[in-house]
Coordinates of C-alpha atoms in Angstrom, one line a residue:
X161 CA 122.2 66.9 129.5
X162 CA 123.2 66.5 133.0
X163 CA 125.7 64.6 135.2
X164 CA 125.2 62.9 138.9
X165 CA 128.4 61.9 140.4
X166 CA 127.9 58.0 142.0
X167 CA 129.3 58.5 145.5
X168 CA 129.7 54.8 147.2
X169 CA 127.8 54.7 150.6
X170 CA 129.2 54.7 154.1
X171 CA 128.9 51.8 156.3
X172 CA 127.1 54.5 158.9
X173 CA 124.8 55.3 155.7
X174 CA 124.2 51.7 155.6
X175 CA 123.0 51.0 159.4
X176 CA 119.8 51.3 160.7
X177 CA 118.8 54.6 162.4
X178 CA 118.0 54.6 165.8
X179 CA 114.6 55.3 167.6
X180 CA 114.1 58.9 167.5
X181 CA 111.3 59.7 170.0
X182 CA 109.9 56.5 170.3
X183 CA 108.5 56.3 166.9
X184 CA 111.3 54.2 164.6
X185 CA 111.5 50.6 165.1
X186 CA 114.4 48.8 163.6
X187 CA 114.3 45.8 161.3
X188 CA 114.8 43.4 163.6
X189 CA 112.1 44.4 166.2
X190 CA 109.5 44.7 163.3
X191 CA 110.2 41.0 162.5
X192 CA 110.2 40.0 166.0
X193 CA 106.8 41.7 166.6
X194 CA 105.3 40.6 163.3
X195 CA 106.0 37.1 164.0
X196 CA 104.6 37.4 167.8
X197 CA 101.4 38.2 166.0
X198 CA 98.6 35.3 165.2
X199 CA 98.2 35.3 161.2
X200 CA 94.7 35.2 160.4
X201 CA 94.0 32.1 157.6
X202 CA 93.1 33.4 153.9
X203 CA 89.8 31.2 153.8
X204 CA 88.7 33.3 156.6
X205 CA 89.6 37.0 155.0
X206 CA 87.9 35.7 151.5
X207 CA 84.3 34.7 153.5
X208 CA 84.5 38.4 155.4
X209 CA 85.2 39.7 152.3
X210 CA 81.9 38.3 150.5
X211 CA 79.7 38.8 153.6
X212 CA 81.0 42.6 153.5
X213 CA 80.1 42.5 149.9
X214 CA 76.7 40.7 150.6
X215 CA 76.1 43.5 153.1
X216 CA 76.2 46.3 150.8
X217 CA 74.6 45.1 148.0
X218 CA 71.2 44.2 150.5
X219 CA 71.9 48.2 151.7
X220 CA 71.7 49.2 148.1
X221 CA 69.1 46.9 146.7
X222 CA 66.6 46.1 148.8
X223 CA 65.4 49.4 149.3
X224 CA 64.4 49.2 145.7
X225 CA 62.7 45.7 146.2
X226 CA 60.3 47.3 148.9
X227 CA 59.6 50.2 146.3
X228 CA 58.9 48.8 143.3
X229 CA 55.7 47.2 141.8
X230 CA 55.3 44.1 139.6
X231 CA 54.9 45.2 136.4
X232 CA 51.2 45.7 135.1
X233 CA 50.0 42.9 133.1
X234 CA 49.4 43.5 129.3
X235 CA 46.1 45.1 128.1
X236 CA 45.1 41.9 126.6
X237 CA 45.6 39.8 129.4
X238 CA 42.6 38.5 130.5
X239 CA 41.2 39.1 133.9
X240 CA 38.7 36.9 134.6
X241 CA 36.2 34.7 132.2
X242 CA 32.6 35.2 132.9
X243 CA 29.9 32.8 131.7
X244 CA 32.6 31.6 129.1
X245 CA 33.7 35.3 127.7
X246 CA 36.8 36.4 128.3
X247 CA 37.8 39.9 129.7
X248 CA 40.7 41.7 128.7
X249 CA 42.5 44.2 131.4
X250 CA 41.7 47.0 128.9
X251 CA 38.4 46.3 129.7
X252 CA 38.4 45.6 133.5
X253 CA 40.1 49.2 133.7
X254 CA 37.2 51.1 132.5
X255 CA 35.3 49.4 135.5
X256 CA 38.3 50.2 137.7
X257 CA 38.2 53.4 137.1
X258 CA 34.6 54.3 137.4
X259 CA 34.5 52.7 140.7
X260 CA 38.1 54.6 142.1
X261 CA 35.9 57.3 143.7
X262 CA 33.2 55.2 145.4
X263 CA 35.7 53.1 147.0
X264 CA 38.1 56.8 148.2
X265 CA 34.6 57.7 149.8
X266 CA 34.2 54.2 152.0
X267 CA 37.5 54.1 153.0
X268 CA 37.7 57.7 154.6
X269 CA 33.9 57.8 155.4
X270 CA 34.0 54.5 157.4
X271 CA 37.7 54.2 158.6
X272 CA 38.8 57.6 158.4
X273 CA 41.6 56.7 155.5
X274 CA 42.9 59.8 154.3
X275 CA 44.9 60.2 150.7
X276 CA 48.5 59.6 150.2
X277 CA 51.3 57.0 149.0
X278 CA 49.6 54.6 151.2
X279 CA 46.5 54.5 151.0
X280 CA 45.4 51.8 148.6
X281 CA 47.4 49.4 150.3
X282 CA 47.3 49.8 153.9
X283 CA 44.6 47.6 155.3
X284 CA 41.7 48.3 157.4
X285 CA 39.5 45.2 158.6
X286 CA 41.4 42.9 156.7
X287 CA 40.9 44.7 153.6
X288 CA 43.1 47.1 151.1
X289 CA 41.3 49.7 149.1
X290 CA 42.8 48.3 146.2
X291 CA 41.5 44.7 146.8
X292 CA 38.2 46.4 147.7
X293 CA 38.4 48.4 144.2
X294 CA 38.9 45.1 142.2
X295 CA 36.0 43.5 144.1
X296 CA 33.7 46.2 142.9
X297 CA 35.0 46.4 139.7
X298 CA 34.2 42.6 138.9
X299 CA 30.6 42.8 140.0
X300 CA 30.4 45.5 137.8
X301 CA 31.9 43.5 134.9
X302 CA 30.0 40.1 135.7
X303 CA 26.8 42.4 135.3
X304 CA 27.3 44.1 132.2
X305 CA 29.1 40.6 130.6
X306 CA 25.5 39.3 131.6
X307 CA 23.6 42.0 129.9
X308 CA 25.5 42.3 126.9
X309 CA 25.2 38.1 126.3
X310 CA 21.7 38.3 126.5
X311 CA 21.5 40.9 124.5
X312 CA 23.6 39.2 122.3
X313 CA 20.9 36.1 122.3
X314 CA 18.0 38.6 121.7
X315 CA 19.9 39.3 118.3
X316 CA 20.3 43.2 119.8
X317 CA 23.9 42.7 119.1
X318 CA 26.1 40.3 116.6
X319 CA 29.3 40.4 119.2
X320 CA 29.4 40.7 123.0
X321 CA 33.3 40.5 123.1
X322 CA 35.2 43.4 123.7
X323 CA 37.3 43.8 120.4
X324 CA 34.1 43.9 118.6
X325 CA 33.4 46.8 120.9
X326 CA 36.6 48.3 120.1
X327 CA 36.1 48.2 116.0
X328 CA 32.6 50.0 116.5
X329 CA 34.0 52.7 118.7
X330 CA 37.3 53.1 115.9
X331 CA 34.0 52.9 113.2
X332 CA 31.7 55.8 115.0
X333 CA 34.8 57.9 115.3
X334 CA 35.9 57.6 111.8
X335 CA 32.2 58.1 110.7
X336 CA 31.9 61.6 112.9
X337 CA 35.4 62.8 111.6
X338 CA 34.1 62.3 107.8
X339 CA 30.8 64.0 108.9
X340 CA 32.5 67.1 110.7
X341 CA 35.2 67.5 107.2
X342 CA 32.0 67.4 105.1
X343 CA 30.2 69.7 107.2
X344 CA 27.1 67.8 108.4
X345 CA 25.5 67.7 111.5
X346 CA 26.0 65.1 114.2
X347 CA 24.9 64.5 117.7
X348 CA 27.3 64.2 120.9
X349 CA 30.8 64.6 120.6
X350 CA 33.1 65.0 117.8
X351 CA 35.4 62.0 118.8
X352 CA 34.0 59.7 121.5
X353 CA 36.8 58.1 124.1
X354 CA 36.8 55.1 124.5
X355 CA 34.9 55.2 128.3
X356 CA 32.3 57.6 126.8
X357 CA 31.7 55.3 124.6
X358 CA 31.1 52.5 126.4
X359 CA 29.1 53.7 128.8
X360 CA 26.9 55.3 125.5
X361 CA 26.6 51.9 123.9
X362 CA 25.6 50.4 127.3
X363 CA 22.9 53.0 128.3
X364 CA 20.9 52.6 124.5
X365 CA 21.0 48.5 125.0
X366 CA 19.5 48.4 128.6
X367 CA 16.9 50.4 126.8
X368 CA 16.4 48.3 123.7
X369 CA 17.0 45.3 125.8
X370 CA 14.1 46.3 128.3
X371 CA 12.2 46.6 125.7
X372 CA 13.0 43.6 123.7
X373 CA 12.3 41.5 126.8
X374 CA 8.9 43.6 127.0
X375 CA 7.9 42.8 123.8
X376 CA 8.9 39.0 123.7
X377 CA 7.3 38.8 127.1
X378 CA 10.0 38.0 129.4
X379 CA 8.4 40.7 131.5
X380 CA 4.6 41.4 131.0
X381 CA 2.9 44.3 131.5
X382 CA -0.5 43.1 132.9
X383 CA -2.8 46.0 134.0
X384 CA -3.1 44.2 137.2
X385 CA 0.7 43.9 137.9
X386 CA 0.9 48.0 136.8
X387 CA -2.0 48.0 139.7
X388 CA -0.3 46.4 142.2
X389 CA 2.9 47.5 142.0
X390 CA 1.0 51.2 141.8
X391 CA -0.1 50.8 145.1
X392 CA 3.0 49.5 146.8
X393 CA 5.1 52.3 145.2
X394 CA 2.4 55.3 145.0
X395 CA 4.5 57.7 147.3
X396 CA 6.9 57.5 144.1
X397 CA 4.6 58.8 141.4
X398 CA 3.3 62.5 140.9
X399 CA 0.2 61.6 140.0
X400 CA -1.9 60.1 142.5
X401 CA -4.2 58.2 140.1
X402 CA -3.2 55.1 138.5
X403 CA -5.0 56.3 135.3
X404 CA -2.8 59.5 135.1
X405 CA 0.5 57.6 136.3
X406 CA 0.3 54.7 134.2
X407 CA 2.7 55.3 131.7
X408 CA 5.2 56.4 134.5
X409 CA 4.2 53.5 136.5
X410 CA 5.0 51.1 133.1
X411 CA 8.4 52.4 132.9
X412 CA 8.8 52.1 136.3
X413 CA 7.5 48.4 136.4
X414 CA 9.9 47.3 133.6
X415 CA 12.5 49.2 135.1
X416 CA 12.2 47.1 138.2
X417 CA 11.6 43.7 136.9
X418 CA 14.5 44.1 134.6
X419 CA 16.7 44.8 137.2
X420 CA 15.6 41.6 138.9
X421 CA 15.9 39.8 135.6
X422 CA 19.6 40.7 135.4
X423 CA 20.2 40.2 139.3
X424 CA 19.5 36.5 138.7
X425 CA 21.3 36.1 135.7
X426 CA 24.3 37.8 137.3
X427 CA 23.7 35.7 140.2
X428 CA 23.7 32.5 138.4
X429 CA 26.6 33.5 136.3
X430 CA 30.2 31.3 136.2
X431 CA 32.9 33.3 137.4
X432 CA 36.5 32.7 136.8
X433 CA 39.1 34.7 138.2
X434 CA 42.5 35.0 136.4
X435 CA 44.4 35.6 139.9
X436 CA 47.9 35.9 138.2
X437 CA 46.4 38.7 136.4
X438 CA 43.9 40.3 138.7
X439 CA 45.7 40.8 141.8
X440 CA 48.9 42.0 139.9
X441 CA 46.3 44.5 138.2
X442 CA 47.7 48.2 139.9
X443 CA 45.4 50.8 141.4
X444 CA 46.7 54.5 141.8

């Protein structure tokens, strides 16, 4: 343990050194000069002092703002509602998707758009690529809606929605993976995705409704229409007979008409666009 001695100061230990070099100030010039200066009021610290604060929180955030996206809206939101069914986002993204590489081909065909962070969203004529996209993709939907409920009326299908859709793909599937463990044969893919599937199911009803329509006479078949419509297409068929081209001329014919059919159907059709949900819907 150690000891300090207490040693009582010297008045010349007690004063005030002097100015060495210019650079000490003694107590009573500090006070003089502090009180020669203006005091700046507390309110008026406190409001720079949130402004500074303001300032650097914009700097940090905002940046982030401009970056980020809305988030997507749920799969089973639904998009629009076309002639009184509804469709689901799951759905509208299959048509999304399929039309993503038509609408990159306008864009950089027609305005010379090239890929990149961009590009969906910069507009050229008053028009994004993604608001383009959606366009396309809701004919696309208001067409095949308008197929499958007539379909649905020509008792081709029990359910037009989209879940029913969705419990026959989850059905096929299970029905090929029981096939493939017991070793039978099957046709097509093991396990169908869900797109491949769609557009499968949608290919074998045009064809069944064509013909349903064919047979109910929605669209006749009259040797004389086959005729005429021979003539105005002949540059079209191989053979240059109508006797030898009929068949091909048929198929041809109903092709045709039931394209029409459906163009006024689709034309006709009510539309109701979900905008909350449709333009919020993002394109990549």
């Amino acid at each position: 343990m150690s000891t300090s001695t207490h040693r009582p100061r010297t008045p010349a230990q007690d004063r005030p050194r002097g100015n060495r070099g210019g650079r000490g100030r003694t107590a009573a010039s500090a006070r003089t000069s502090a009180a020669a200066r203006p005091r700046v009021p507390l309110w008026l610290i406190a409001v720079a002092a949130v402004l500074a604060a303001a300032a650097v929180t914009a700097a940090v955030l905002l940046p982030d703002m401009r970056n980020s996206r809305p988030p997507a809206p749920p799969v089973t939101a639904v998009v629009a509602t076309i002639d009184g069914q509804e469709i689901p986002v799951r759905e509208f993204a299959l048509y999304l998707a399929q039309e993503r590489a038509a609408t990159f081909t306008h864009f950089r065909q027609k305005f010379g758009a090239v890929d990149g962070p961009h590009f969906w969203t910069t507009p050229h004529d008053g028009q994004t690529p993604a608001a383009y996209l959606r366009e396309r993709a809701l004919a696309d939907v208001t067409r095949i809606t308008v197929e499958l409920t007539l379909a649905h009326r020509q008792g081709l299908v029990a359910d037009s929605g989209y879940d029913a859709f969705l419990h026959n793909w989850q059905t096929e599937n299970a029905r090929r993976r029981k096939a493939v463990a017991a070793h039978q044969v099957i046709y097509g893919p093991v396990q169908y995705t869900e797109s491949n599937y769609f557009t499968y199911v949608l290919s074998n009803l045009a064809a069944d409704l064509r013909k349903g329509l064919t047979e109910t006479r929605v669209i006749t078949t009259s040797d004389s229409a086959l005729r005429s419509y021979f003539t105005a297409h002949r540059g079209d068929f191989r053979h240059q007979s109508f006797a030898a081209a009929r068949e091909e001329v048929r198929q041809a014919y109903v092709m045709d008409r039931y394209q029409a059919v459906i163009g006024r159907l689709t034309a006709s059709a009510h539309v109701s666009v979900h905008h909350a949900v449709f333009d919020a819907l993002p394109v990549s």
